[in-house]
PDB file of C-alpha atoms in Angstrom:
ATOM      1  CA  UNK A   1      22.428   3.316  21.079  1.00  0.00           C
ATOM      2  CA  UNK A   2      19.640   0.840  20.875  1.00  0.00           C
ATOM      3  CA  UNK A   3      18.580  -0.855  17.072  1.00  0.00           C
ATOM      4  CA  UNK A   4      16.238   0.774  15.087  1.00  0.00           C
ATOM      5  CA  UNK A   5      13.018  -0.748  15.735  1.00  0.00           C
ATOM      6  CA  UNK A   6       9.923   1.162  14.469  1.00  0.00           C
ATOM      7  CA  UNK A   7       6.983   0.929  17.362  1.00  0.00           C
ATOM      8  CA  UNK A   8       4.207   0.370  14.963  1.00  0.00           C
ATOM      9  CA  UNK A   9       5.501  -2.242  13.179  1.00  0.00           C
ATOM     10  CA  UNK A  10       2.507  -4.924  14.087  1.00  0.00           C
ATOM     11  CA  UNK A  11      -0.149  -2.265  12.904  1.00  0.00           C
ATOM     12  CA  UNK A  12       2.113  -2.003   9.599  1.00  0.00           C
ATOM     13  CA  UNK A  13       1.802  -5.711   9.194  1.00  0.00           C
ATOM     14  CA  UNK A  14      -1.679  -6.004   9.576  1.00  0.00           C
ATOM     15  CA  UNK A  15      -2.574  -2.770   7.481  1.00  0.00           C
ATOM     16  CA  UNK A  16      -0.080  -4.282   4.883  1.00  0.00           C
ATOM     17  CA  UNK A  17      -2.071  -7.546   5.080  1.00  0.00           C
ATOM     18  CA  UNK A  18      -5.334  -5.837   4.816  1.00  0.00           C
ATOM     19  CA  UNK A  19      -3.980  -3.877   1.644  1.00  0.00           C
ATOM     20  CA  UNK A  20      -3.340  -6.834   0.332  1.00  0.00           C
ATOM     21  CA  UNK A  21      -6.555  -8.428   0.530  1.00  0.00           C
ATOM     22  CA  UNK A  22      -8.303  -5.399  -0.551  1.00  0.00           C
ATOM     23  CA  UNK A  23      -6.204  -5.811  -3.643  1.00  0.00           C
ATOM     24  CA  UNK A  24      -7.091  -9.608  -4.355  1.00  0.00           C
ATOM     25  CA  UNK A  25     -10.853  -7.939  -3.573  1.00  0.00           C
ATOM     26  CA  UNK A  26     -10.010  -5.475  -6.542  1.00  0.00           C
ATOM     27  CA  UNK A  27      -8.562  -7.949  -8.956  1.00  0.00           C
ATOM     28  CA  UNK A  28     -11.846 -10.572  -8.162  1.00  0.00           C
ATOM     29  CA  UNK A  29     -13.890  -7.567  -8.729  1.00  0.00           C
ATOM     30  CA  UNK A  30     -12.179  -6.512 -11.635  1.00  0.00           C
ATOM     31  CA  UNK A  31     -12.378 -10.167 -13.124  1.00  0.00           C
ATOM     32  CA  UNK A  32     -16.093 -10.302 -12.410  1.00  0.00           C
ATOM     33  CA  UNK A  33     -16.828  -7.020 -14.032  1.00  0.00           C
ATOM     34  CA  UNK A  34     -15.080  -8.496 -17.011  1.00  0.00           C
ATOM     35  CA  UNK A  35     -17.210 -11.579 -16.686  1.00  0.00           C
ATOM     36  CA  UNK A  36     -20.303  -9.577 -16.715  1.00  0.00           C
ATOM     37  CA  UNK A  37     -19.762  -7.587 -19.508  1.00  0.00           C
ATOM     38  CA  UNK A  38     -18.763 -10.119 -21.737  1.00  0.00           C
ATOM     39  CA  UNK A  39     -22.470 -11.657 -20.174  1.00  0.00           C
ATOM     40  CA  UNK A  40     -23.607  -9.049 -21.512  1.00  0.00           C
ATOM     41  CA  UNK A  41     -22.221  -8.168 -24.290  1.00  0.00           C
ATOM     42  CA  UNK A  42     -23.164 -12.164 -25.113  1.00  0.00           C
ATOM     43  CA  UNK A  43     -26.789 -11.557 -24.341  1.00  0.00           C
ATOM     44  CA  UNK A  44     -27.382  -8.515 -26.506  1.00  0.00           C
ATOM     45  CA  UNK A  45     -26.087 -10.481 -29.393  1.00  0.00           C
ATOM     46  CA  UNK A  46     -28.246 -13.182 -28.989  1.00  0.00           C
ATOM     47  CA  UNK A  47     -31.424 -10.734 -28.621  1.00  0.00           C
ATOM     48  CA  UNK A  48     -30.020  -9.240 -32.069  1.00  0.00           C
ATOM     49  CA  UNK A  49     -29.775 -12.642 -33.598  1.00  0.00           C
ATOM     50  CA  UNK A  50     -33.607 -13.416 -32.063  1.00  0.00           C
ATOM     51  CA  UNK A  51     -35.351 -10.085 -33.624  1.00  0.00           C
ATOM     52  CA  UNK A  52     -33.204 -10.992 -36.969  1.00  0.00           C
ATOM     53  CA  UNK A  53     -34.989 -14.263 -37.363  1.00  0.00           C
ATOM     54  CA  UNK A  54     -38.129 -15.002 -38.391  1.00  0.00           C
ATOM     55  CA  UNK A  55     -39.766 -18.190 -37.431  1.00  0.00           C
ATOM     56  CA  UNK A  56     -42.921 -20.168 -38.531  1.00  0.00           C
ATOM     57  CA  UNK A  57     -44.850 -19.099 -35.516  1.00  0.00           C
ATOM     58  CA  UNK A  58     -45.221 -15.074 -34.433  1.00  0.00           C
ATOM     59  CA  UNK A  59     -46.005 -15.969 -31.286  1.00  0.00           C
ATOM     60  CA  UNK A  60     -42.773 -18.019 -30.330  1.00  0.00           C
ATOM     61  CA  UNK A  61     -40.836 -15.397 -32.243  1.00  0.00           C
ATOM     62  CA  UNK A  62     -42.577 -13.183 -30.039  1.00  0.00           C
ATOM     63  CA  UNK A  63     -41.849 -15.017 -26.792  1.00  0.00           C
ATOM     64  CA  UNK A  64     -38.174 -15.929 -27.522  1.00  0.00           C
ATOM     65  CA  UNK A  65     -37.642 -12.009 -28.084  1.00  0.00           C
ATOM     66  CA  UNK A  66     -38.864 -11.180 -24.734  1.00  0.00           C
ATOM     67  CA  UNK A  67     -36.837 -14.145 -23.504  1.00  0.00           C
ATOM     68  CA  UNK A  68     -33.614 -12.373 -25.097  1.00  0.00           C
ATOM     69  CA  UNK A  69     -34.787  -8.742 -23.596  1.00  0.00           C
ATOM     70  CA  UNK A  70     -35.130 -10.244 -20.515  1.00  0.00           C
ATOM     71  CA  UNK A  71     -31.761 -12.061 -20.301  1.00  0.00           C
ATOM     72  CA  UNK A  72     -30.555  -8.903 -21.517  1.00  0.00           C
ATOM     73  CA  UNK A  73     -31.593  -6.605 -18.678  1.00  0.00           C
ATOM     74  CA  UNK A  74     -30.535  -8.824 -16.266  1.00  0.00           C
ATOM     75  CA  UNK A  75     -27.050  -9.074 -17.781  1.00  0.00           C
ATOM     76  CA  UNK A  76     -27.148  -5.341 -18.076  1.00  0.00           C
ATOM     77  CA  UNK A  77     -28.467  -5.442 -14.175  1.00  0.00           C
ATOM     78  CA  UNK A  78     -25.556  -7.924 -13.278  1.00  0.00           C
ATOM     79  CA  UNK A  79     -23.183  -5.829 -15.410  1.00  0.00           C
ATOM     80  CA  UNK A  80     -23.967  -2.888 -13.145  1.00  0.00           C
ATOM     81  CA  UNK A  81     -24.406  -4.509  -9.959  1.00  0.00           C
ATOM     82  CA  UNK A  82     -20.563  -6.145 -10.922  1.00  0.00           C
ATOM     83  CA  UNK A  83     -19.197  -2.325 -12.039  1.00  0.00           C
ATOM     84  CA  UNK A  84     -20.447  -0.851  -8.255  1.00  0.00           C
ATOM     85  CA  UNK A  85     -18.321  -3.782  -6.590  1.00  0.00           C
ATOM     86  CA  UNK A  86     -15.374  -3.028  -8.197  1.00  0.00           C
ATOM     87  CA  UNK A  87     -15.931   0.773  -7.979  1.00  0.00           C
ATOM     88  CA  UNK A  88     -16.145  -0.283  -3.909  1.00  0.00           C
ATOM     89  CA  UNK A  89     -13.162  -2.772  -3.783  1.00  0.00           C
ATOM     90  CA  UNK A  90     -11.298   0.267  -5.798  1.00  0.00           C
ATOM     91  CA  UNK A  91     -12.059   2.648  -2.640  1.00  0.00           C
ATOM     92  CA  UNK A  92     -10.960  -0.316  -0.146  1.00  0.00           C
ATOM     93  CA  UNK A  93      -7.581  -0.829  -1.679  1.00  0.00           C
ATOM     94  CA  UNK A  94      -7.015   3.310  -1.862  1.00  0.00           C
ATOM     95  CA  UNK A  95      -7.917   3.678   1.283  1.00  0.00           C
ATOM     96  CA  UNK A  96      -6.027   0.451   2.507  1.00  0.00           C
ATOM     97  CA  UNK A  97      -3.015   1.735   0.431  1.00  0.00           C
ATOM     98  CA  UNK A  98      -3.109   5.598   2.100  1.00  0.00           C
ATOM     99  CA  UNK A  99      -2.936   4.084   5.000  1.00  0.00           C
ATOM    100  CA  UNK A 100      -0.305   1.751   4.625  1.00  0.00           C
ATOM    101  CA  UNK A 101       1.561   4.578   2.852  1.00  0.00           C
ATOM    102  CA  UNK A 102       1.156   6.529   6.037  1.00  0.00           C
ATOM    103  CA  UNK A 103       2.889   4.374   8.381  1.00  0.00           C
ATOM    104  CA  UNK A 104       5.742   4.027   5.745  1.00  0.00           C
ATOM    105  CA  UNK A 105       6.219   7.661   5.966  1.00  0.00           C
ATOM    106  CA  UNK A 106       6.289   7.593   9.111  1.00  0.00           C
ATOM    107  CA  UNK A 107       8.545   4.537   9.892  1.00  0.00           C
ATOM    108  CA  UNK A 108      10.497   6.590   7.239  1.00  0.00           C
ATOM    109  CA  UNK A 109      11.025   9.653   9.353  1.00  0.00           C
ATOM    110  CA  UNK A 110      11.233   7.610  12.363  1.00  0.00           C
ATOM    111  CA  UNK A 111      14.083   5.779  11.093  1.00  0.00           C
ATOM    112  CA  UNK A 112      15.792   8.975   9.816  1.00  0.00           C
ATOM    113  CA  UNK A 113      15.321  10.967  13.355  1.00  0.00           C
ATOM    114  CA  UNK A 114      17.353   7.361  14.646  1.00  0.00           C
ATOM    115  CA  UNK A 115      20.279   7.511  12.355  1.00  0.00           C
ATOM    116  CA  UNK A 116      20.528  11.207  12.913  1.00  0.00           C
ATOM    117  CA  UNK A 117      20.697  10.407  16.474  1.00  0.00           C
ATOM    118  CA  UNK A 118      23.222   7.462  16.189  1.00  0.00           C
ATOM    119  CA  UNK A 119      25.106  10.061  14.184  1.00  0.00           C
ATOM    120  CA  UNK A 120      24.981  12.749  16.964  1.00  0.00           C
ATOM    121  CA  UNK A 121      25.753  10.138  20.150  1.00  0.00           C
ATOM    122  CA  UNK A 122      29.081   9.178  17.352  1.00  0.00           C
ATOM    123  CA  UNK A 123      29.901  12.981  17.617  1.00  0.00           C
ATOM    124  CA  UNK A 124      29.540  13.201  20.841  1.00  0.00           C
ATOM    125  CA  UNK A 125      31.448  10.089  21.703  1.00  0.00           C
ATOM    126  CA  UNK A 126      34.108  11.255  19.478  1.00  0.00           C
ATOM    127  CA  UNK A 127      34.420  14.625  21.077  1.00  0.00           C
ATOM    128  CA  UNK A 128      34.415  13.421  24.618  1.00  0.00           C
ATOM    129  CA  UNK A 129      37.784  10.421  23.434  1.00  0.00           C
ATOM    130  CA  UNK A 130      39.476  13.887  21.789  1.00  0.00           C
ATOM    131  CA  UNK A 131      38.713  16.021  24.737  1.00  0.00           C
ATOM    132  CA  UNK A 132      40.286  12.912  27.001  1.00  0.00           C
ATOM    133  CA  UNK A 133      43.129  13.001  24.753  1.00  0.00           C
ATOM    134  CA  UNK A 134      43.873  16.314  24.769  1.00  0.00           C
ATOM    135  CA  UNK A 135      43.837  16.783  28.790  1.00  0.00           C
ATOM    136  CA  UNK A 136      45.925  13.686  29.386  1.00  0.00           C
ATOM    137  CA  UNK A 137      48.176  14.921  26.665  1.00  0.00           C
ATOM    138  CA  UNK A 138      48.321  18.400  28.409  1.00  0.00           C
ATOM    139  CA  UNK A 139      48.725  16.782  32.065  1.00  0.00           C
ATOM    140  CA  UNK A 140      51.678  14.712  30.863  1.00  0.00           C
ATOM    141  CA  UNK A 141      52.865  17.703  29.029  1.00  0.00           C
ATOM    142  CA  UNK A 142      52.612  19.798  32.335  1.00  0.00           C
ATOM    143  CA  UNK A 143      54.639  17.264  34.559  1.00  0.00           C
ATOM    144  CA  UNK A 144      57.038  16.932  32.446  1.00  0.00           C
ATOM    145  CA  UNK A 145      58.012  20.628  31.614  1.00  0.00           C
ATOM    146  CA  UNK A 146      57.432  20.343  35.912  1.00  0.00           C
ATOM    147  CA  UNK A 147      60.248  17.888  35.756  1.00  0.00           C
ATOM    148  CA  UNK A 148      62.357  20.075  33.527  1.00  0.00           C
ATOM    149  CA  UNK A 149      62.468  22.657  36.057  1.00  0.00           C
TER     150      UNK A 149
END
């Protein structure tokens, strides 16, 4: 019987491949969500720091307050905006993974229905050299209890 060879295999590479890259898509997202947040996290501290102090002037503490509030929101925007991507890349790699996984199953059962065969041909192989046997041996035991006579 002919190697195992599973018929798919290219689309199994390239759907491993792709899962792959979705999951250095993840990871990147993942790192930039991190990055934001930290942003973030940065920026609200300053604009805590900015309301703490009082300066000689109202109107610059004023202005560097809505500076803050602004850089704020935007990190808070980014932070979001960063969050959704990775939420995205998350749904890519599932998806990539299911349907990598199915193929594996697949290749699986493939490969078990082949050695199931392999073991079945064996059988059959086997029973066919015993069945040979046992006529020959019957045929020589014939002619010579012929010979006897």
């Amino acid at each position: 019987m002919k190697r195992y060879q599973f018929s798919l295999s290219t689309v199994k590479r390239a759907r491993n491949v792709m899962e792959g890259l979705a999951k250095s898509d993840l990871q990147r997202a993942n790192v930039a969500a991190r990055s934001a947040e930290s942003a973030m996290n940065e920026s609200l501290a300053h604009y805590r720091q900015v309301n703490v102090q009082q300066g000689s002037s109202l109107l610059a503490d004023h202005e560097r307050a809505t500076l803050a509030a602004n850089a704020a929101i935007e990190a808070g925007e980014a932070l979001a905006g960063a969050r959704n991507e990775a939420r995205v890349a998350l749904d890519n790699y599932v998806m990539a993974a299911r349907e990598l996984a199915v193929l594996d199953r697949l290749d699986e059962n493939r490969r078990e229905e082949h050695a199931v065969a392999v073991l079945h041909e064996e059988a059959v192989v086997a029973d066919e050299v015993a069945s040979a046997r046992f006529i020959a041996r019957r045929a020589r035991l014939e002619k010579e209890s012929r010979r006897c006579e």
